[in-house]
Amino acid sequence: MRKIRYFGNIRIIGILLLFTVLRCVIPINTLYAYNHVTATDITLKCTVNKDSITLTWNPVTHEKGVKGYYVYRATTPGGQTIVPETDFWINGTMYVDKKVTPGTTYYYIVKPILGDGYAGKPSNEVQVYYPGTVNSITLTARLNTGNITLEWASNNVENVLGYYVFRATRSGGYTDLPETDFWIPGNSYVDNKVVPGTTYYYIVRPVLKDKTLGAPSNEVSITSQRIYGTISMTIGRATMLVNGVWMEIDPGKATVPVLRNARTMLPIRALIEAMGGTVDYISGEQKVIVKWNGKTVCVWIGKTYYTVDGVQKTMDVAPYISDTGRTMIPMRFVIESLGCSIDWDGSTNTATISYLLDSNINYPPIPPEYPVQNWAGIWYTDRGKINLVQNGIYVTGSYGANNIIEGVVSGNKLIGTFREQNLTGDLEFVISPNGESFDGKFKYSHRQNWQDWDGKREKDVFTKYLRQLSAPADFSGTWNVKGLGKIVFRQQNNTVTGTLGSKDRISGTVVNNRLTGTYVKGNTTYLIEIYLLEGNKNIIGFYGTDQTARQDWKEFKGDLCKDKGPCKDDD
């Protein structure tokens, strides 16, 4: 009995040892595949931290095996692209996203990478709002006649130089450009650039002593009153912005507002008529009669007295006749006498009038719709590359060495100003029907002549070659490239270096099947993108400069030599 029992123990121990050896030698996924045990559903969860978002999910098994996981992120539901958040798959079941922006809503999914290199079924999509650190700034908004007042209180002012205000027309839709060129030293801001009936969203961010931006305030939203109108005029500009639409001040005459004795003078007829009022001139008395909303203001050429509903008052500058024969009247005295408000922006020499609309005749019943023309994007022009951002009818942009563009869309035109260091000027761009180019002109403020400023929009013609892979593609080998010659690539992980002849060099990194980097050809350095095509035997590439639209980059194609016999010289 003991011998039989002893033999039985040996047999049991041997079976256990064999099973242990198998677990060490054969991957666990292979064991699952052998038993056809699968658990392919991923349940994704998230946690918001002070400076990051943590994602966790359950591990899955699959009969093909599971190599790891990829995380995909978007800022709209279902908006994830084929490019994951990491270059390599994640071995565990947790990922900490530190590339998060306060005040932004993110949408995440996770996909397993199976043993055959393909992605498995995605997880559920999770939505998470990242507020950032606890708000140290409390922001409030107040509606006024024709403008919006923002006020804020901060519980930490020791390390703060000032504040920037950011505005959008949808929640969270802020750009990197604040509403002012310089930070605000106080705790309030009046937004005069509002379109009646439009809902605006605001946040405030502090400018810290190291010139970086601190955590944003809470977001506030407010709708500007539909019954008020706004008209903006700029010194030296022949157009005015009337409730979001550009109009000529003096049609066909190119008359502009001017400063005289520190007062804004203009031919007032266009302004008053845009408000719905009337202007009459009695030549024998050199008298101008302005009527609006039940009030009457009378002024006389060359006289500093005027009347408001028959009551005489005085002003410090007299109306006069310009060299072009136009009657120039001090704007502030007339506008305020009519019961309207006027605000002056000294940084742009712009006066903004806010007035109460007495009917819907003079203003559309709803705010202007977003224009069909979309100016947002990168444009390559004869004055350099321009990056434009569009928010409704408002467009801002940058070019060159911190040069700024600001403007408003009216029909197929972008009308605005530009600033180059200490120089400013006007611009007018007319977009083509297909939206791919514009014919433009510009002039500096101290000059009268207009000059050409044309451009075309950059188009991304490369991403159609992009493939989603479980690991970076391998570009190693010798390639015969027509037009360039032989390229010898060496690759370590996702880093690639290449040689063309004895001097030319290519270097870059690989994500999926795309190699991006630089191409040094003689004394010139180009940007370059190369795609490894299906089958891994052919490549297509493009190279050009940062000042050239991507659709104009030079194209080249190549074949892998080792799979086609000896590598022949390019013919």
Short mmCIF file of C-alpha atoms in Angstrom, two decimals, residues 69-499:
data_model
loop_
_atom_site.label_atom_id
_atom_site.label_comp_id
_atom_site.label_asym_id
_atom_site.label_seq_id
_atom_site.Cartn_x
_atom_site.Cartn_y
_atom_site.Cartn_z
CA TYR A 69 -3.31 48.57 -25.10
CA TYR A 70 -3.54 51.92 -26.88
CA VAL A 71 -5.36 54.97 -25.47
CA TYR A 72 -7.13 57.36 -27.86
CA ARG A 73 -8.31 60.86 -26.93
CA ALA A 74 -10.54 63.52 -28.51
CA THR A 75 -12.29 66.74 -27.53
CA THR A 76 -15.56 65.77 -29.24
CA PRO A 77 -17.62 62.57 -28.85
CA GLY A 78 -16.35 59.90 -31.23
CA GLY A 79 -13.68 62.25 -32.55
CA GLN A 80 -10.68 60.01 -31.87
CA THR A 81 -8.22 59.66 -34.76
CA ILE A 82 -6.12 56.62 -35.65
CA VAL A 83 -3.14 58.09 -33.78
CA PRO A 84 -2.93 56.91 -30.14
CA GLU A 85 -1.66 58.96 -27.19
CA THR A 86 1.53 56.91 -26.89
CA ASP A 87 4.04 55.74 -29.50
CA PHE A 88 4.14 52.26 -27.93
CA TRP A 89 1.34 50.20 -26.50
CA ILE A 90 0.76 50.16 -22.75
CA ASN A 91 1.61 46.92 -21.00
CA GLY A 92 -0.58 47.48 -17.95
CA THR A 93 -4.17 48.56 -17.41
CA MET A 94 -3.64 52.17 -16.35
CA TYR A 95 -2.62 55.39 -18.07
CA VAL A 96 -2.08 58.85 -16.57
CA ASP A 97 -2.76 61.67 -19.03
CA LYS A 98 -0.75 64.73 -18.00
CA LYS A 99 -1.19 66.57 -21.30
CA VAL A 100 -4.46 68.13 -20.20
CA THR A 101 -5.68 71.71 -20.42
CA PRO A 102 -7.84 73.19 -17.65
CA GLY A 103 -11.40 73.88 -18.69
CA THR A 104 -11.46 71.16 -21.38
CA THR A 105 -13.74 68.14 -21.84
CA TYR A 106 -12.00 65.00 -23.11
CA TYR A 107 -13.35 61.75 -24.59
CA TYR A 108 -11.30 58.54 -24.24
CA ILE A 109 -11.40 54.99 -25.54
CA VAL A 110 -8.97 52.07 -25.16
CA LYS A 111 -8.22 49.35 -27.72
CA PRO A 112 -6.29 46.11 -27.12
CA ILE A 113 -3.46 45.21 -29.48
CA LEU A 114 -3.87 41.52 -30.34
CA GLY A 115 -1.18 38.97 -31.00
CA ASP A 116 -1.46 39.41 -34.76
CA GLY A 117 -0.75 43.15 -34.45
CA TYR A 118 -4.28 44.33 -35.14
CA ALA A 119 -6.40 46.37 -32.75
CA GLY A 120 -9.25 44.64 -30.99
CA LYS A 121 -12.70 45.86 -30.05
CA PRO A 122 -12.66 49.33 -28.42
CA SER A 123 -13.81 50.01 -24.90
CA ASN A 124 -16.71 52.20 -23.94
CA GLU A 125 -16.09 55.92 -24.44
CA VAL A 126 -15.74 57.96 -21.25
CA GLN A 127 -16.30 61.69 -21.02
CA VAL A 128 -14.40 63.70 -18.43
CA TYR A 129 -14.16 67.42 -17.75
CA TYR A 130 -10.79 68.62 -16.49
CA PRO A 131 -11.19 71.83 -14.43
CA GLY A 132 -7.53 72.08 -13.44
CA THR A 133 -6.54 73.19 -10.01
CA VAL A 134 -9.11 74.69 -7.69
CA ASN A 135 -10.13 78.10 -9.02
CA SER A 136 -8.43 80.92 -7.15
CA ILE A 137 -10.28 83.47 -9.32
CA THR A 138 -14.04 84.02 -9.10
CA LEU A 139 -15.41 85.62 -12.27
CA THR A 140 -18.77 87.39 -12.70
CA ALA A 141 -20.35 89.10 -15.71
CA ARG A 142 -22.78 92.03 -15.93
CA LEU A 143 -24.80 93.17 -18.94
CA ASN A 144 -24.76 96.87 -19.83
CA THR A 145 -26.02 99.01 -22.68
CA GLY A 146 -24.07 97.71 -25.66
CA ASN A 147 -21.31 96.03 -23.69
CA ILE A 148 -20.49 93.44 -21.02
CA THR A 149 -18.58 94.12 -17.81
CA LEU A 150 -16.44 91.36 -16.30
CA GLU A 151 -15.27 91.53 -12.68
CA TRP A 152 -13.21 89.04 -10.74
CA ALA A 153 -11.79 88.47 -7.29
CA SER A 154 -8.59 86.54 -6.60
CA ASN A 155 -7.48 85.02 -3.31
CA ASN A 156 -3.84 84.87 -4.43
CA VAL A 157 -2.38 88.12 -5.81
CA GLU A 158 1.19 88.00 -4.49
CA ASN A 159 2.61 86.21 -7.54
CA VAL A 160 0.37 87.88 -10.15
CA LEU A 161 1.39 90.58 -12.64
CA GLY A 162 -2.06 90.96 -14.19
CA TYR A 163 -4.83 89.07 -15.96
CA TYR A 164 -5.87 88.02 -19.45
CA VAL A 165 -9.51 87.68 -20.53
CA PHE A 166 -10.43 84.92 -23.00
CA ARG A 167 -13.73 84.86 -24.90
CA ALA A 168 -15.58 82.27 -26.98
CA THR A 169 -19.02 81.73 -28.48
CA ARG A 170 -19.29 78.18 -27.15
CA SER A 171 -18.43 76.65 -23.81
CA GLY A 172 -14.74 75.75 -23.62
CA GLY A 173 -14.04 77.00 -27.16
CA TYR A 174 -11.22 79.37 -26.27
CA THR A 175 -8.14 80.00 -28.39
CA ASP A 176 -4.68 80.97 -27.14
CA LEU A 177 -5.27 84.63 -28.00
CA PRO A 178 -6.62 86.85 -25.20
CA GLU A 179 -8.94 89.81 -25.73
CA THR A 180 -6.21 92.37 -25.03
CA ASP A 181 -2.63 92.72 -26.24
CA PHE A 182 -1.39 93.53 -22.73
CA TRP A 183 -2.44 91.99 -19.44
CA ILE A 184 -5.01 93.83 -17.34
CA PRO A 185 -3.56 95.20 -14.08
CA GLY A 186 -6.94 95.57 -12.35
CA ASN A 187 -9.88 93.28 -11.63
CA SER A 188 -12.39 94.32 -14.29
CA TYR A 189 -12.78 94.52 -18.06
CA VAL A 190 -15.46 96.02 -20.31
CA ASP A 191 -16.04 94.10 -23.55
CA ASN A 192 -17.31 96.54 -26.19
CA LYS A 193 -16.81 94.14 -29.11
CA VAL A 194 -20.15 92.37 -28.72
CA VAL A 195 -22.81 91.57 -31.28
CA PRO A 196 -26.37 92.06 -29.96
CA GLY A 197 -28.17 88.79 -29.24
CA THR A 198 -24.97 86.69 -29.11
CA THR A 199 -24.08 84.49 -26.13
CA TYR A 200 -20.46 84.81 -25.02
CA TYR A 201 -18.38 82.64 -22.70
CA TYR A 202 -15.51 84.06 -20.66
CA ILE A 203 -12.65 82.92 -18.46
CA VAL A 204 -9.83 84.89 -16.83
CA ARG A 205 -6.27 83.62 -16.36
CA PRO A 206 -3.61 85.27 -14.20
CA VAL A 207 -0.20 86.23 -15.61
CA LEU A 208 2.36 85.02 -13.08
CA LYS A 209 5.67 86.71 -12.32
CA ASP A 210 7.53 84.22 -14.50
CA LYS A 211 5.29 85.38 -17.42
CA THR A 212 3.41 82.05 -17.55
CA LEU A 213 -0.37 81.73 -17.28
CA GLY A 214 -1.95 80.41 -14.10
CA ALA A 215 -5.07 78.29 -13.67
CA PRO A 216 -8.25 79.74 -15.22
CA SER A 217 -11.21 81.14 -13.37
CA ASN A 218 -14.67 79.67 -13.50
CA GLU A 219 -16.42 80.06 -16.84
CA VAL A 220 -19.29 82.56 -17.12
CA SER A 221 -21.74 82.99 -19.98
CA ILE A 222 -23.94 85.96 -20.82
CA THR A 223 -26.05 87.06 -23.78
CA SER A 224 -25.70 90.61 -25.03
CA GLN A 225 -29.04 92.36 -25.37
CA ARG A 226 -30.59 92.19 -28.80
CA ILE A 227 -32.17 95.65 -28.53
CA TYR A 228 -28.85 97.49 -28.47
CA GLY A 229 -26.63 98.22 -31.43
CA THR A 230 -22.93 98.99 -31.67
CA ILE A 231 -20.96 100.97 -34.23
CA SER A 232 -17.16 101.10 -34.19
CA MET A 233 -14.98 103.61 -36.02
CA THR A 234 -11.19 103.81 -36.18
CA ILE A 235 -9.10 106.90 -36.82
CA GLY A 236 -7.81 106.86 -40.40
CA ARG A 237 -10.11 104.05 -41.58
CA ALA A 238 -12.80 104.69 -44.19
CA THR A 239 -15.09 101.89 -42.97
CA MET A 240 -17.14 101.39 -39.81
CA LEU A 241 -18.40 98.21 -38.16
CA VAL A 242 -22.20 98.45 -37.81
CA ASN A 243 -23.62 95.59 -35.76
CA GLY A 244 -21.09 93.15 -37.18
CA VAL A 245 -21.25 94.40 -40.79
CA TRP A 246 -18.60 96.60 -42.42
CA MET A 247 -19.90 99.74 -44.18
CA GLU A 248 -18.27 102.75 -45.80
CA ILE A 249 -18.47 105.93 -43.70
CA ASP A 250 -18.72 108.19 -46.74
CA PRO A 251 -19.49 105.93 -49.74
CA GLY A 252 -17.16 106.58 -52.65
CA LYS A 253 -15.34 109.46 -50.92
CA ALA A 254 -12.85 107.52 -48.71
CA THR A 255 -13.47 110.02 -45.89
CA VAL A 256 -12.00 108.91 -42.57
CA PRO A 257 -12.41 109.99 -38.92
CA VAL A 258 -9.60 112.26 -37.69
CA LEU A 259 -8.35 113.61 -34.39
CA ARG A 260 -8.50 117.37 -33.85
CA ASN A 261 -7.64 118.91 -30.50
CA ALA A 262 -7.86 115.39 -29.02
CA ARG A 263 -11.47 115.02 -30.30
CA THR A 264 -12.73 112.52 -32.86
CA MET A 265 -14.17 114.37 -35.86
CA LEU A 266 -16.15 112.71 -38.64
CA PRO A 267 -18.85 113.30 -41.27
CA ILE A 268 -21.69 112.28 -39.00
CA ARG A 269 -24.42 111.55 -41.55
CA ALA A 270 -23.44 107.90 -42.15
CA LEU A 271 -23.24 107.23 -38.41
CA ILE A 272 -26.61 108.79 -37.55
CA GLU A 273 -28.38 107.16 -40.49
CA ALA A 274 -26.93 103.77 -39.52
CA MET A 275 -28.51 104.33 -36.09
CA GLY A 276 -31.87 105.12 -37.72
CA GLY A 277 -31.74 108.90 -37.33
CA THR A 278 -31.65 111.84 -39.75
CA VAL A 279 -29.21 114.67 -40.54
CA ASP A 280 -30.20 117.96 -42.22
CA TYR A 281 -28.00 120.87 -43.27
CA ILE A 282 -29.17 124.49 -43.59
CA SER A 283 -26.51 126.10 -45.75
CA GLY A 284 -27.56 129.69 -45.14
CA GLU A 285 -27.02 129.28 -41.40
CA GLN A 286 -24.21 126.69 -41.68
CA LYS A 287 -26.33 124.67 -39.28
CA VAL A 288 -26.45 120.88 -38.91
CA ILE A 289 -29.58 119.34 -37.35
CA VAL A 290 -29.29 115.79 -35.97
CA LYS A 291 -32.45 113.93 -34.93
CA TRP A 292 -32.61 110.49 -33.31
CA ASN A 293 -35.02 108.73 -30.98
CA GLY A 294 -37.00 111.87 -30.16
CA LYS A 295 -33.97 114.08 -29.48
CA THR A 296 -32.63 116.98 -31.56
CA VAL A 297 -29.05 118.27 -31.52
CA CYS A 298 -28.03 121.36 -33.50
CA VAL A 299 -24.43 122.44 -34.22
CA TRP A 300 -23.00 125.32 -36.27
CA ILE A 301 -19.88 125.36 -38.46
CA GLY A 302 -17.07 127.24 -36.69
CA LYS A 303 -19.05 127.63 -33.43
CA THR A 304 -18.37 125.95 -30.09
CA TYR A 305 -21.95 126.26 -28.85
CA TYR A 306 -24.68 123.77 -29.68
CA THR A 307 -28.23 122.99 -28.52
CA VAL A 308 -29.87 119.83 -27.21
CA ASP A 309 -33.67 120.00 -27.50
CA GLY A 310 -33.35 123.79 -27.50
CA VAL A 311 -31.02 124.01 -24.48
CA GLN A 312 -27.72 125.71 -25.33
CA LYS A 313 -24.43 124.08 -24.31
CA THR A 314 -20.75 124.50 -25.18
CA MET A 315 -18.01 122.22 -26.46
CA ASP A 316 -14.25 122.66 -26.70
CA VAL A 317 -13.88 122.14 -30.46
CA ALA A 318 -15.94 123.57 -33.33
CA PRO A 319 -17.29 121.75 -36.41
CA TYR A 320 -15.47 122.56 -39.65
CA ILE A 321 -15.49 121.91 -43.41
CA SER A 322 -12.75 119.48 -44.51
CA ASP A 323 -10.52 119.86 -47.56
CA THR A 324 -12.78 117.41 -49.38
CA GLY A 325 -15.87 119.51 -48.61
CA ARG A 326 -17.28 117.28 -45.86
CA THR A 327 -18.75 118.68 -42.62
CA MET A 328 -16.65 117.32 -39.75
CA ILE A 329 -18.42 117.22 -36.36
CA PRO A 330 -17.08 116.24 -32.90
CA MET A 331 -18.58 112.82 -32.34
CA ARG A 332 -18.64 112.53 -28.53
CA PHE A 333 -20.69 115.68 -27.87
CA VAL A 334 -23.38 114.71 -30.37
CA ILE A 335 -23.56 111.02 -29.43
CA GLU A 336 -23.77 111.60 -25.68
CA SER A 337 -26.33 114.38 -26.19
CA LEU A 338 -28.53 111.84 -27.97
CA GLY A 339 -28.42 109.60 -24.89
CA CYS A 340 -26.01 107.02 -26.32
CA SER A 341 -22.68 105.88 -24.88
CA ILE A 342 -19.27 106.04 -26.52
CA ASP A 343 -16.08 104.27 -25.47
CA TRP A 344 -12.56 104.99 -26.65
CA ASP A 345 -9.82 102.38 -27.11
CA GLY A 346 -6.56 104.31 -27.20
CA SER A 347 -4.49 101.29 -28.20
CA THR A 348 -6.33 100.96 -31.52
CA ASN A 349 -7.68 104.54 -31.86
CA THR A 350 -11.20 103.10 -32.06
CA ALA A 351 -14.45 104.67 -30.83
CA THR A 352 -17.39 102.34 -30.16
CA ILE A 353 -20.92 103.77 -29.95
CA SER A 354 -23.68 101.85 -28.15
CA TYR A 355 -27.27 102.87 -28.85
CA LEU A 356 -30.79 101.67 -28.11
CA LEU A 357 -32.69 100.39 -31.13
CA ASP A 358 -36.22 101.78 -31.36
CA SER A 359 -37.34 99.15 -33.91
CA ASN A 360 -36.11 96.11 -35.80
CA ILE A 361 -35.93 98.06 -39.07
CA ASN A 362 -32.33 99.14 -38.57
CA TYR A 363 -30.93 95.87 -37.29
CA PRO A 364 -31.61 92.23 -38.22
CA PRO A 365 -33.82 90.43 -35.67
CA ILE A 366 -31.16 87.76 -35.07
CA PRO A 367 -27.36 88.04 -34.78
CA PRO A 368 -25.39 87.54 -37.99
CA GLU A 369 -24.86 83.88 -38.76
CA TYR A 370 -21.37 82.48 -38.96
CA PRO A 371 -20.03 83.22 -42.43
CA VAL A 372 -19.90 80.46 -45.01
CA GLN A 373 -16.28 81.38 -45.67
CA ASN A 374 -13.89 79.81 -43.20
CA TRP A 375 -10.61 81.69 -42.83
CA ALA A 376 -9.14 79.47 -40.10
CA GLY A 377 -5.96 77.62 -40.99
CA ILE A 378 -2.45 78.15 -42.30
CA TRP A 379 -1.97 80.37 -45.33
CA TYR A 380 1.18 80.82 -47.40
CA THR A 381 1.39 84.36 -48.71
CA ASP A 382 3.82 86.68 -50.45
CA ARG A 383 4.49 88.18 -47.00
CA GLY A 384 5.17 84.87 -45.24
CA LYS A 385 3.15 82.18 -43.50
CA ILE A 386 0.00 83.28 -41.65
CA ASN A 387 -1.84 81.25 -39.00
CA LEU A 388 -5.46 82.44 -38.70
CA VAL A 389 -7.98 81.58 -35.96
CA GLN A 390 -11.67 82.34 -36.51
CA ASN A 391 -14.32 82.88 -33.81
CA GLY A 392 -17.62 83.70 -35.49
CA ILE A 393 -17.08 86.81 -37.60
CA TYR A 394 -13.88 87.70 -35.74
CA VAL A 395 -10.49 86.59 -37.06
CA THR A 396 -7.11 86.86 -35.36
CA GLY A 397 -3.76 85.63 -36.58
CA SER A 398 -0.01 85.82 -36.41
CA TYR A 399 2.85 85.88 -38.91
CA GLY A 400 6.55 86.54 -38.98
CA ALA A 401 8.25 87.70 -35.76
CA ASN A 402 5.22 88.16 -33.47
CA ASN A 403 3.26 90.20 -36.03
CA ILE A 404 -0.50 90.31 -35.42
CA ILE A 405 -3.61 90.37 -37.65
CA GLU A 406 -7.10 91.27 -36.41
CA GLY A 407 -10.22 91.57 -38.53
CA VAL A 408 -13.88 90.87 -39.16
CA VAL A 409 -15.46 88.76 -41.91
CA SER A 410 -18.00 90.56 -44.09
CA GLY A 411 -19.31 88.51 -47.00
CA ASN A 412 -16.33 87.13 -48.88
CA LYS A 413 -13.95 89.71 -47.36
CA LEU A 414 -11.70 89.80 -44.33
CA ILE A 415 -11.28 93.46 -43.35
CA GLY A 416 -8.97 94.41 -40.53
CA THR A 417 -5.63 95.69 -39.31
CA PHE A 418 -2.10 94.38 -38.90
CA ARG A 419 0.66 95.27 -36.49
CA GLU A 420 4.38 94.78 -37.17
CA GLN A 421 6.46 95.91 -34.17
CA ASN A 422 5.94 99.70 -34.17
CA LEU A 423 4.08 99.83 -37.50
CA THR A 424 0.35 99.39 -38.09
CA GLY A 425 -1.83 99.32 -41.15
CA ASP A 426 -5.04 98.20 -42.85
CA LEU A 427 -5.71 95.06 -44.86
CA GLU A 428 -8.45 93.64 -47.02
CA PHE A 429 -8.51 90.01 -48.21
CA VAL A 430 -11.05 88.60 -50.69
CA ILE A 431 -11.41 84.82 -50.51
CA SER A 432 -11.84 82.71 -53.65
CA PRO A 433 -15.13 80.83 -54.26
CA ASN A 434 -13.48 77.49 -53.38
CA GLY A 435 -11.88 78.92 -50.24
CA GLU A 436 -8.38 77.85 -51.25
CA SER A 437 -6.81 81.27 -51.92
CA PHE A 438 -7.32 84.98 -51.44
CA ASP A 439 -6.49 88.18 -53.31
CA GLY A 440 -5.47 90.82 -50.81
CA LYS A 441 -4.07 94.27 -50.33
CA PHE A 442 -2.55 96.23 -47.46
CA LYS A 443 -1.21 99.67 -46.64
CA TYR A 444 0.70 101.13 -43.73
CA SER A 445 -1.05 103.81 -41.66
CA HIS A 446 1.47 106.50 -42.64
CA ARG A 447 1.14 105.76 -46.37
CA GLN A 448 -1.69 106.11 -48.88
CA ASN A 449 -0.77 103.51 -51.51
CA TRP A 450 -2.07 99.94 -51.32
CA GLN A 451 0.16 96.94 -52.04
CA ASP A 452 -0.65 93.33 -52.97
CA TRP A 453 -0.91 90.65 -50.30
CA ASP A 454 -2.07 87.36 -51.82
CA GLY A 455 -2.06 83.87 -50.36
CA LYS A 456 -3.26 80.30 -50.60
CA ARG A 457 -4.46 77.89 -47.94
CA GLU A 458 -2.35 74.91 -46.88
CA LYS A 459 -3.96 71.53 -47.58
CA ASP A 460 -2.98 68.29 -45.87
CA VAL A 461 -2.44 65.91 -48.78
CA PHE A 462 -0.28 63.41 -46.91
CA THR A 463 -2.44 61.75 -44.25
CA LYS A 464 -4.24 59.62 -46.82
CA TYR A 465 -1.09 57.45 -46.76
CA LEU A 466 -1.16 57.04 -42.95
CA ARG A 467 -1.82 53.55 -41.59
CA GLN A 468 -2.48 52.55 -37.99
CA LEU A 469 0.08 50.00 -36.80
CA SER A 470 0.66 48.28 -33.49
CA ALA A 471 4.35 49.27 -33.60
CA PRO A 472 6.45 51.78 -35.55
CA ALA A 473 7.14 50.66 -39.11
CA ASP A 474 10.68 49.52 -39.96
CA PHE A 475 12.35 51.72 -42.59
CA SER A 476 15.73 49.92 -42.32
CA GLY A 477 17.42 49.04 -45.59
CA THR A 478 18.57 50.50 -48.87
CA TRP A 479 15.98 52.23 -51.03
CA ASN A 480 16.26 53.20 -54.67
CA VAL A 481 14.52 56.59 -54.95
CA LYS A 482 13.95 58.17 -58.32
CA GLY A 483 15.21 61.73 -58.33
CA LEU A 484 17.24 61.37 -55.15
CA GLY A 485 19.29 58.21 -55.58
CA LYS A 486 20.02 55.53 -52.99
CA ILE A 487 18.86 56.14 -49.42
CA VAL A 488 20.30 53.93 -46.69
CA PHE A 489 18.13 53.96 -43.56
CA ARG A 490 19.20 52.74 -40.13
CA GLN A 491 16.53 52.46 -37.45
CA GLN A 492 16.67 51.92 -33.69
CA ASN A 493 13.27 51.71 -32.03
CA ASN A 494 11.45 54.64 -33.64
CA THR A 495 14.54 56.76 -34.41
CA VAL A 496 15.79 56.78 -38.01
CA THR A 497 18.92 58.14 -39.66
CA GLY A 498 19.60 57.99 -43.38
CA THR A 499 22.30 58.86 -45.89
#
